[in-house]
XYZ file of C-alpha atoms in Angstrom:
241
model
C 29.057 -20.908 3.400
C 25.388 -20.335 4.238
C 24.398 -19.975 7.889
C 22.257 -22.939 8.909
C 21.100 -22.230 12.478
C 19.613 -18.977 13.774
C 18.181 -17.791 17.093
C 16.808 -14.297 17.682
C 13.988 -12.182 19.061
C 11.336 -11.450 16.449
C 8.568 -8.847 16.298
C 6.160 -7.991 13.491
C 4.336 -4.764 12.636
C 1.732 -3.713 10.055
C 2.594 -0.428 8.358
C 1.097 1.993 5.881
C 3.261 3.285 3.021
C 3.613 6.621 4.837
C 4.877 4.919 8.003
C 7.335 2.836 5.992
C 8.779 5.886 4.217
C 9.174 7.748 7.513
C 10.977 4.762 9.074
C 13.281 4.315 6.115
C 15.007 7.654 6.741
C 16.647 6.669 10.069
C 17.017 3.038 8.997
C 19.071 4.015 5.960
C 21.156 6.304 8.164
C 21.961 3.671 10.820
C 21.852 0.461 8.783
C 23.054 -0.997 5.497
C 21.230 -2.749 2.734
C 21.318 -6.508 3.085
C 23.257 -8.592 0.581
C 19.970 -9.448 -1.114
C 18.446 -6.014 -0.626
C 15.349 -6.635 -2.732
C 14.083 -10.097 -3.530
C 11.020 -12.103 -4.445
C 10.440 -14.673 -1.685
C 8.651 -18.001 -2.171
C 7.680 -19.988 0.930
C 6.082 -23.414 0.555
C 4.516 -24.488 3.850
C 4.240 -28.203 4.507
C 1.307 -29.637 6.406
C -1.045 -32.607 6.387
C -4.566 -32.639 4.976
C -5.944 -31.477 8.339
C -3.515 -28.525 8.528
C -2.488 -29.632 12.022
C 0.757 -27.632 12.182
C -0.855 -24.391 11.001
C -3.831 -24.768 13.326
C -1.510 -25.395 16.253
C 0.438 -22.259 15.345
C -2.738 -20.147 15.178
C -3.610 -21.213 18.734
C -0.459 -19.332 19.875
C 1.057 -22.031 22.075
C 4.179 -21.400 24.111
C 6.072 -23.571 21.622
C 5.265 -24.031 17.942
C 6.991 -25.566 14.958
C 6.629 -25.277 11.171
C 8.275 -26.854 8.169
C 8.708 -24.811 5.026
C 10.741 -24.716 1.832
C 12.054 -21.273 0.904
C 13.528 -20.110 -2.358
C 14.163 -16.757 -3.994
C 13.237 -15.482 -7.419
C 16.041 -16.252 -9.854
C 17.854 -18.503 -7.351
C 18.344 -22.225 -7.957
C 18.558 -23.241 -4.305
C 15.921 -24.285 -1.798
C 16.218 -24.003 1.965
C 14.279 -26.658 3.867
C 13.659 -24.969 7.202
C 12.357 -26.095 10.567
C 11.053 -22.926 12.213
C 10.332 -23.017 15.922
C 9.158 -20.202 18.165
C 9.207 -20.057 21.931
C 7.192 -17.368 23.679
C 9.174 -15.659 26.435
C 7.337 -12.815 28.191
C 6.292 -10.330 25.467
C 8.843 -11.642 22.958
C 8.859 -14.491 20.483
C 12.272 -16.118 20.345
C 12.686 -17.744 16.969
C 14.955 -20.661 16.111
C 15.553 -21.753 12.559
C 17.455 -24.825 11.387
C 17.834 -25.398 7.693
C 19.506 -27.464 5.031
C 20.075 -26.332 1.448
C 19.354 -28.367 -1.675
C 18.821 -27.568 -5.373
C 15.422 -27.056 -6.944
C 15.793 -30.277 -8.914
C 16.570 -32.089 -5.650
C 13.458 -30.521 -4.136
C 11.390 -31.938 -6.999
C 12.777 -35.380 -6.184
C 11.723 -34.916 -2.560
C 8.123 -33.865 -3.192
C 7.714 -36.584 -5.825
C 8.762 -39.181 -3.243
C 11.953 -40.184 -5.058
C 14.427 -39.222 -2.309
C 14.599 -38.280 1.351
C 16.118 -35.039 2.623
C 18.892 -37.048 4.271
C 19.810 -38.616 0.931
C 19.762 -35.237 -0.812
C 21.783 -33.463 1.871
C 24.379 -36.219 1.714
C 25.254 -35.197 -1.833
C 26.911 -31.945 -0.729
C 27.347 -31.699 3.015
C 28.989 -28.462 4.157
C 28.841 -29.167 7.891
C 28.342 -32.288 9.937
C 25.191 -30.695 11.390
C 23.533 -30.703 7.940
C 22.765 -34.415 8.095
C 21.269 -34.074 11.564
C 18.973 -31.261 10.400
C 18.046 -33.306 7.322
C 17.103 -36.251 9.543
C 14.884 -33.949 11.617
C 13.112 -32.754 8.453
C 12.569 -36.338 7.307
C 11.161 -37.230 10.722
C 8.646 -34.371 10.616
C 7.539 -35.257 7.085
C 7.005 -38.905 7.977
C 5.583 -38.403 11.470
C 2.960 -35.812 10.466
C 2.468 -37.012 6.871
C 3.478 -33.611 5.533
C 3.271 -32.375 1.960
C 3.351 -28.955 0.237
C 0.025 -27.266 1.072
C 0.284 -23.480 0.773
C 2.594 -21.226 -1.240
C 3.133 -17.768 0.270
C 4.964 -15.208 -1.862
C 5.907 -11.550 -1.451
C 8.491 -8.914 -2.300
C 11.040 -8.186 0.423
C 13.287 -5.208 1.171
C 15.871 -5.810 3.899
C 18.433 -3.964 6.020
C 20.978 -5.052 8.645
C 23.722 -3.735 10.925
C 26.831 -5.114 12.576
C 25.020 -5.849 15.858
C 22.804 -8.503 14.296
C 19.769 -6.249 13.901
C 17.759 -7.064 10.770
C 14.688 -5.219 9.486
C 12.599 -6.429 6.564
C 9.606 -4.975 4.733
C 7.332 -7.455 2.954
C 4.850 -6.210 0.345
C 2.445 -7.658 -2.239
C 1.607 -10.653 -0.050
C -0.113 -13.345 -2.113
C -0.724 -17.087 -2.077
C -2.047 -20.161 -3.836
C -2.876 -23.749 -2.932
C -2.713 -25.424 -6.349
C 0.214 -26.110 -8.690
C 2.553 -25.166 -5.879
C 6.019 -24.242 -7.083
C 8.603 -21.490 -6.871
C 7.022 -19.220 -9.464
C 4.342 -16.575 -9.957
C 1.089 -17.222 -11.825
C -2.026 -15.277 -12.768
C -3.925 -17.402 -10.249
C -2.005 -16.060 -7.253
C -4.391 -14.361 -4.822
C -3.532 -11.118 -3.056
C -3.980 -11.078 0.722
C -4.331 -7.314 1.214
C -6.947 -6.416 -1.388
C -8.270 -3.074 -0.140
C -5.492 -1.756 2.111
C -1.999 -2.601 0.808
C -0.385 -2.988 4.223
C 3.313 -3.682 4.624
C 4.614 -6.284 7.063
C 7.708 -5.097 8.879
C 9.679 -7.656 10.844
C 12.443 -6.807 13.284
C 14.901 -9.530 14.253
C 17.511 -8.879 16.905
C 19.871 -10.812 19.147
C 19.249 -8.299 21.955
C 17.294 -5.112 22.638
C 16.360 -2.753 19.809
C 18.380 0.471 19.460
C 16.961 3.642 21.019
C 16.761 5.532 17.712
C 14.474 2.845 16.310
C 12.261 2.655 19.405
C 11.833 6.446 19.447
C 10.926 6.633 15.756
C 8.374 3.826 15.998
C 6.808 5.467 19.037
C 6.614 8.776 17.172
C 4.845 7.070 14.260
C 2.540 5.001 16.519
C 3.977 1.753 15.184
C 3.262 -1.088 17.591
C 3.794 -4.878 17.518
C 1.142 -6.891 15.726
C 0.528 -10.629 15.859
C 0.719 -11.596 12.197
C 1.562 -15.043 10.896
C 1.494 -14.871 7.096
C 0.542 -18.498 6.603
C -1.867 -18.373 9.572
C -3.763 -15.381 8.166
C -3.828 -16.910 4.700
C -5.103 -20.201 6.117
C -8.007 -18.239 7.636
C -8.865 -16.859 4.186
C -8.651 -20.317 2.628
C -11.115 -21.674 5.192
C -13.510 -18.832 4.395
C -13.200 -19.516 0.662
C -14.065 -23.146 1.350
C -16.991 -22.053 3.576
C -15.639 -24.153 6.424
């Protein structure tokens, strides 16, 4: 059974390839490869024509909320996810609620032929699924949301028994037309000159000392980096807005 609700502290970092390789040595010693160790990730962010949700997120409010559809390369399932973040001191505490449907069901949703509640009702694993589905439907209707930006990248991930999870995202790219869970020649790379790597650390508590020491040694520090927020900034520049 897939986990449907998450809450954890999240921090992001921008790394060079050299920093990543140096970090991987202790990570591989203390942690294990995730079940899906390497994967192609497709995130479809929903918004209205004014991009209200993304703009609100860029303003870094104490509380922010996004709706996205996530799928993985070669995987016939889609996770409809409500992502919320609450800023507490220097940390972002992330909450994620999601419901899983098939890709064909997702097509029905975006074509206006079914609601998330109707789709989730076909194969409910937990009673909470329908409640999450109703929340997704409310957001779509209330904000007039539709698929607006596809963000895709290659992910490498590690975890341990204490709930610590570390991911490395590379080859960040995007598109705003013909949005689907696939790659095309029209996908645009975000990092064109410097191929930076986005490392994200997710933990239910404090980070282990070995990790803190290694990051300090490598001068790796937290960086505010919202993938869809940064890409939205590029899109606005391309449109000369």
